[in-house]
PDB file of C-alpha atoms in Angstrom:
ATOM      1  CA  MET A   1     157.286-148.625  11.925  1.00 76.00           C
ATOM      2  CA  HIS A   2     156.301-149.505   8.380  1.00 80.00           C
ATOM      3  CA  LEU A   3     158.588-152.557   8.423  1.00 80.00           C
ATOM      4  CA  ILE A   4     157.172-153.677  11.777  1.00 84.00           C
ATOM      5  CA  GLN A   5     153.624-153.315  10.463  1.00 86.00           C
ATOM      6  CA  GLU A   6     154.508-155.254   7.303  1.00 85.00           C
ATOM      7  CA  ALA A   7     156.142-158.013   9.350  1.00 86.00           C
ATOM      8  CA  SER A   8     153.037-158.262  11.511  1.00 86.00           C
ATOM      9  CA  ARG A   9     150.742-158.323   8.495  1.00 87.00           C
ATOM     10  CA  LYS A  10     152.759-160.973   6.619  1.00 88.00           C
ATOM     11  CA  GLY A  11     153.963-163.070   9.519  1.00 83.00           C
ATOM     12  CA  ARG A  12     154.135-162.844  13.251  1.00 83.00           C
ATOM     13  CA  VAL A  13     155.338-160.070  15.525  1.00 88.00           C
ATOM     14  CA  ASP A  14     154.531-160.719  19.152  1.00 90.00           C
ATOM     15  CA  ALA A  15     156.034-157.537  20.590  1.00 90.00           C
ATOM     16  CA  PHE A  16     158.709-154.940  19.907  1.00 89.00           C
ATOM     17  CA  VAL A  17     160.848-152.784  22.177  1.00 86.00           C
ATOM     18  CA  GLN A  18     162.017-149.254  21.446  1.00 83.00           C
ATOM     19  CA  SER A  19     164.815-147.571  23.353  1.00 80.00           C
ATOM     20  CA  THR A  20     163.726-144.124  24.490  1.00 79.00           C
ATOM     21  CA  ASP A  21     167.241-142.680  24.504  1.00 75.00           C
ATOM     22  CA  LYS A  22     168.047-143.833  20.958  1.00 73.00           C
ATOM     23  CA  ASN A  23     164.612-143.523  19.339  1.00 73.00           C
ATOM     24  CA  PHE A  24     163.120-140.585  21.222  1.00 77.00           C
ATOM     25  CA  LEU A  25     166.142-138.469  22.232  1.00 77.00           C
ATOM     26  CA  VAL A  26     165.568-138.586  25.972  1.00 77.00           C
ATOM     27  CA  PRO A  27     168.632-138.105  28.189  1.00 71.00           C
ATOM     28  CA  VAL A  28     168.201-141.245  30.319  1.00 70.00           C
ATOM     29  CA  GLY A  29     167.287-144.586  28.835  1.00 67.00           C
ATOM     30  CA  GLY A  30     163.970-146.267  29.170  1.00 75.00           C
ATOM     31  CA  ALA A  31     161.933-148.508  26.916  1.00 79.00           C
ATOM     32  CA  ILE A  32     158.592-148.586  25.213  1.00 82.00           C
ATOM     33  CA  ILE A  33     157.087-152.008  24.607  1.00 86.00           C
ATOM     34  CA  GLY A  34     154.527-152.304  21.831  1.00 89.00           C
ATOM     35  CA  SER A  35     152.423-155.088  20.397  1.00 91.00           C
ATOM     36  CA  PHE A  36     149.593-155.572  17.942  1.00 91.00           C
ATOM     37  CA  ASP A  37     148.019-157.903  20.507  1.00 90.00           C
ATOM     38  CA  LYS A  38     146.440-155.897  23.354  1.00 92.00           C
ATOM     39  CA  ASN A  39     146.070-159.011  25.541  1.00 93.00           C
ATOM     40  CA  LEU A  40     149.795-159.779  25.233  1.00 91.00           C
ATOM     41  CA  LEU A  41     150.662-156.179  26.060  1.00 89.00           C
ATOM     42  CA  ASP A  42     148.405-156.334  29.129  1.00 88.00           C
ATOM     43  CA  ARG A  43     150.122-159.555  30.268  1.00 88.00           C
ATOM     44  CA  ILE A  44     153.578-157.996  29.783  1.00 85.00           C
ATOM     45  CA  SER A  45     152.609-154.861  31.720  1.00 82.00           C
ATOM     46  CA  LYS A  46     151.343-156.981  34.632  1.00 82.00           C
ATOM     47  CA  MET A  47     154.793-158.587  34.895  1.00 80.00           C
ATOM     48  CA  TYR A  48     156.340-155.176  35.681  1.00 71.00           C
ATOM     49  CA  PRO A  49     153.963-153.424  38.091  1.00 65.00           C
ATOM     50  CA  GLY A  50     155.577-150.493  39.853  1.00 63.00           C
ATOM     51  CA  ARG A  51     158.938-150.941  38.091  1.00 63.00           C
ATOM     52  CA  ALA A  52     158.422-148.416  35.326  1.00 64.00           C
ATOM     53  CA  SER A  53     159.272-144.845  36.184  1.00 69.00           C
ATOM     54  CA  ALA A  54     157.139-141.939  35.039  1.00 74.00           C
ATOM     55  CA  SER A  55     160.285-139.884  34.402  1.00 77.00           C
ATOM     56  CA  SER A  56     160.993-141.644  31.082  1.00 75.00           C
ATOM     57  CA  ILE A  57     157.410-141.024  29.967  1.00 78.00           C
ATOM     58  CA  MET A  58     157.698-137.361  30.937  1.00 84.00           C
ATOM     59  CA  ASP A  59     161.023-137.060  29.099  1.00 84.00           C
ATOM     60  CA  VAL A  60     159.489-138.528  25.928  1.00 84.00           C
ATOM     61  CA  MET A  61     156.459-136.233  26.143  1.00 88.00           C
ATOM     62  CA  ILE A  62     158.596-133.111  26.746  1.00 89.00           C
ATOM     63  CA  THR A  63     160.911-134.052  23.872  1.00 86.00           C
ATOM     64  CA  LEU A  64     158.079-134.723  21.418  1.00 88.00           C
ATOM     65  CA  LEU A  65     156.147-131.598  22.419  1.00 92.00           C
ATOM     66  CA  SER A  66     159.233-129.390  22.104  1.00 90.00           C
ATOM     67  CA  LEU A  67     160.051-130.824  18.652  1.00 91.00           C
ATOM     68  CA  GLY A  68     156.526-130.732  17.308  1.00 92.00           C
ATOM     69  CA  MET A  69     155.499-132.736  14.255  1.00 92.00           C
ATOM     70  CA  ALA A  70     157.632-130.693  11.847  1.00 95.00           C
ATOM     71  CA  GLY A  71     160.721-130.963  14.057  1.00 93.00           C
ATOM     72  CA  TYR A  72     160.320-134.713  14.454  1.00 89.00           C
ATOM     73  CA  LYS A  73     159.877-135.215  10.697  1.00 93.00           C
ATOM     74  CA  GLN A  74     162.956-133.057  10.086  1.00 94.00           C
ATOM     75  CA  LEU A  75     164.974-135.286  12.440  1.00 89.00           C
ATOM     76  CA  ILE A  76     163.806-138.392  10.545  1.00 87.00           C
ATOM     77  CA  THR A  77     164.929-136.794   7.269  1.00 93.00           C
ATOM     78  CA  GLN A  78     168.302-135.862   8.787  1.00 93.00           C
ATOM     79  CA  ARG A  79     168.748-139.413  10.113  1.00 87.00           C
ATOM     80  CA  LYS A  80     168.225-140.831   6.614  1.00 89.00           C
ATOM     81  CA  GLU A  81     170.710-138.344   5.133  1.00 93.00           C
ATOM     82  CA  MET A  82     173.292-139.061   7.846  1.00 92.00           C
ATOM     83  CA  TYR A  83     172.841-142.804   7.377  1.00 90.00           C
ATOM     84  CA  SER A  84     173.681-142.451   3.675  1.00 91.00           C
ATOM     85  CA  TYR A  85     176.711-140.305   4.514  1.00 95.00           C
ATOM     86  CA  LEU A  86     177.923-142.721   7.202  1.00 92.00           C
ATOM     87  CA  LYS A  87     177.475-145.699   4.883  1.00 93.00           C
ATOM     88  CA  GLU A  88     179.465-144.001   2.138  1.00 95.00           C
ATOM     89  CA  GLU A  89     182.306-142.941   4.451  1.00 96.00           C
ATOM     90  CA  LEU A  90     182.400-146.266   6.325  1.00 94.00           C
ATOM     91  CA  GLY A  91     182.612-148.009   2.944  1.00 95.00           C
ATOM     92  CA  LYS A  92     185.650-145.875   2.068  1.00 97.00           C
ATOM     93  CA  LEU A  93     187.259-146.682   5.430  1.00 94.00           C
ATOM     94  CA  ALA A  94     186.604-150.389   4.951  1.00 94.00           C
ATOM     95  CA  ALA A  95     188.128-150.332   1.464  1.00 95.00           C
ATOM     96  CA  ARG A  96     191.279-148.569   2.726  1.00 95.00           C
ATOM     97  CA  HIS A  97     191.843-151.442   5.162  1.00 91.00           C
ATOM     98  CA  ASP A  98     190.814-154.284   2.795  1.00 93.00           C
ATOM     99  CA  GLU A  99     187.597-154.822   4.746  1.00 93.00           C
ATOM    100  CA  ARG A 100     184.013-155.061   3.532  1.00 93.00           C
ATOM    101  CA  LEU A 101     180.958-153.067   4.441  1.00 94.00           C
ATOM    102  CA  LEU A 102     178.293-155.745   4.786  1.00 90.00           C
ATOM    103  CA  ASP A 103     175.108-155.438   2.767  1.00 83.00           C
ATOM    104  CA  THR A 104     172.109-155.418   5.103  1.00 81.00           C
ATOM    105  CA  LYS A 105     169.158-155.435   2.706  1.00 81.00           C
ATOM    106  CA  GLY A 106     165.856-154.593   4.328  1.00 78.00           C
ATOM    107  CA  ASN A 107     167.582-153.013   7.329  1.00 79.00           C
ATOM    108  CA  PRO A 108     167.641-149.229   6.857  1.00 77.00           C
ATOM    109  CA  ILE A 109     169.122-148.410  10.268  1.00 79.00           C
ATOM    110  CA  SER A 110     172.056-150.791  10.781  1.00 84.00           C
ATOM    111  CA  MET A 111     175.254-151.633   8.966  1.00 89.00           C
ATOM    112  CA  GLY A 112     178.148-153.955   9.578  1.00 90.00           C
ATOM    113  CA  MET A 113     181.801-154.143   8.615  1.00 91.00           C
ATOM    114  CA  THR A 114     184.287-156.982   8.681  1.00 89.00           C
ATOM    115  CA  LEU A 115     187.302-156.683  11.001  1.00 87.00           C
ATOM    116  CA  GLN A 116     189.645-159.226   9.438  1.00 85.00           C
ATOM    117  CA  CYS A 117     192.651-156.913   9.860  1.00 84.00           C
ATOM    118  CA  LEU A 118     192.182-157.067  13.648  1.00 81.00           C
ATOM    119  CA  SER A 119     191.434-160.760  14.115  1.00 71.00           C
ATOM    120  CA  HIS A 120     194.816-162.395  13.520  1.00 66.00           C
ATOM    121  CA  GLN A 121     194.965-166.167  14.046  1.00 58.00           C
ATOM    122  CA  HIS A 122     191.672-166.205  15.964  1.00 61.00           C
ATOM    123  CA  ASP A 123     193.103-163.889  18.643  1.00 67.00           C
ATOM    124  CA  ASN A 124     190.150-161.594  19.223  1.00 76.00           C
ATOM    125  CA  LYS A 125     191.790-159.295  21.788  1.00 81.00           C
ATOM    126  CA  GLN A 126     192.233-156.524  19.227  1.00 83.00           C
ATOM    127  CA  VAL A 127     188.632-156.912  18.061  1.00 83.00           C
ATOM    128  CA  THR A 128     187.225-156.639  21.573  1.00 83.00           C
ATOM    129  CA  MET A 129     189.641-153.758  22.271  1.00 88.00           C
ATOM    130  CA  LEU A 130     188.034-151.832  19.401  1.00 88.00           C
ATOM    131  CA  GLY A 131     184.622-152.319  21.025  1.00 86.00           C
ATOM    132  CA  PHE A 132     186.066-151.130  24.331  1.00 90.00           C
ATOM    133  CA  MET A 133     187.623-148.052  22.697  1.00 92.00           C
ATOM    134  CA  LEU A 134     184.347-147.136  20.985  1.00 90.00           C
ATOM    135  CA  PHE A 135     182.484-147.518  24.284  1.00 89.00           C
ATOM    136  CA  LEU A 136     185.003-145.272  26.107  1.00 93.00           C
ATOM    137  CA  ARG A 137     184.461-142.614  23.459  1.00 93.00           C
ATOM    138  CA  ASN A 138     180.685-142.678  24.047  1.00 86.00           C
ATOM    139  CA  VAL A 139     179.917-144.243  20.675  1.00 85.00           C
ATOM    140  CA  SER A 140     176.525-145.797  21.345  1.00 76.00           C
ATOM    141  CA  GLY A 141     174.806-148.602  19.525  1.00 77.00           C
ATOM    142  CA  THR A 142     177.929-150.336  18.228  1.00 83.00           C
ATOM    143  CA  ARG A 143     178.481-154.058  18.650  1.00 82.00           C
ATOM    144  CA  VAL A 144     181.813-155.730  18.020  1.00 82.00           C
ATOM    145  CA  ILE A 145     181.332-159.445  17.449  1.00 79.00           C
ATOM    146  CA  THR A 146     184.153-161.979  17.468  1.00 78.00           C
ATOM    147  CA  THR A 147     184.049-165.137  15.378  1.00 74.00           C
ATOM    148  CA  THR A 148     185.205-167.545  18.065  1.00 75.00           C
ATOM    149  CA  GLU A 149     182.616-167.079  20.801  1.00 76.00           C
ATOM    150  CA  THR A 150     179.516-169.208  21.202  1.00 80.00           C
ATOM    151  CA  LYS A 151     176.389-167.982  22.964  1.00 79.00           C
ATOM    152  CA  HIS A 152     173.387-169.936  24.182  1.00 81.00           C
ATOM    153  CA  ILE A 153     170.034-168.199  24.381  1.00 77.00           C
ATOM    154  CA  VAL A 154     167.282-170.461  25.694  1.00 80.00           C
ATOM    155  CA  SER A 155     167.730-173.628  23.617  1.00 81.00           C
ATOM    156  CA  TYR A 156     169.458-171.935  20.655  1.00 83.00           C
ATOM    157  CA  LYS A 157     173.190-171.982  20.043  1.00 83.00           C
ATOM    158  CA  PHE A 158     174.796-169.079  18.183  1.00 80.00           C
ATOM    159  CA  GLU A 159     178.331-169.714  16.951  1.00 77.00           C
ATOM    160  CA  GLY A 160     180.650-166.892  16.037  1.00 68.00           C
ATOM    161  CA  MET A 161     178.759-164.394  18.153  1.00 56.00           C
TER     162      MET A 161
END
């Protein structure tokens, strides 16, 4: 939240979305949309009347009430410790396979690793297979990105996505 507040103070943040299953430990996914602009948030909420379920809100409230402030802060501390551990171990794994753990300065929750050993001669089947295998094993939040695909989002072209 501190980084979002800093970004809003120094630049422009229209809105942000938080996943309730990943950020608030609820069993079924939902989303929380936030903004520093109340008018924008009101306009967004009017685009989705009747689509939001109260069950996600109840799940978040039950989770937060059962954790309490101390429990939630303890989870944040554990997440930071586990992130450091994962980064260290993933770095070792990358080194064993002549890969690199990518430096993501200013991003304390994500990390990336090259997959050169899997992408032989621009054949990305093994790379996408890794993503598939992670998904089948219920590893959430991972993204496997090939270097040969191109994606268009609105009027922007992203190569190597």
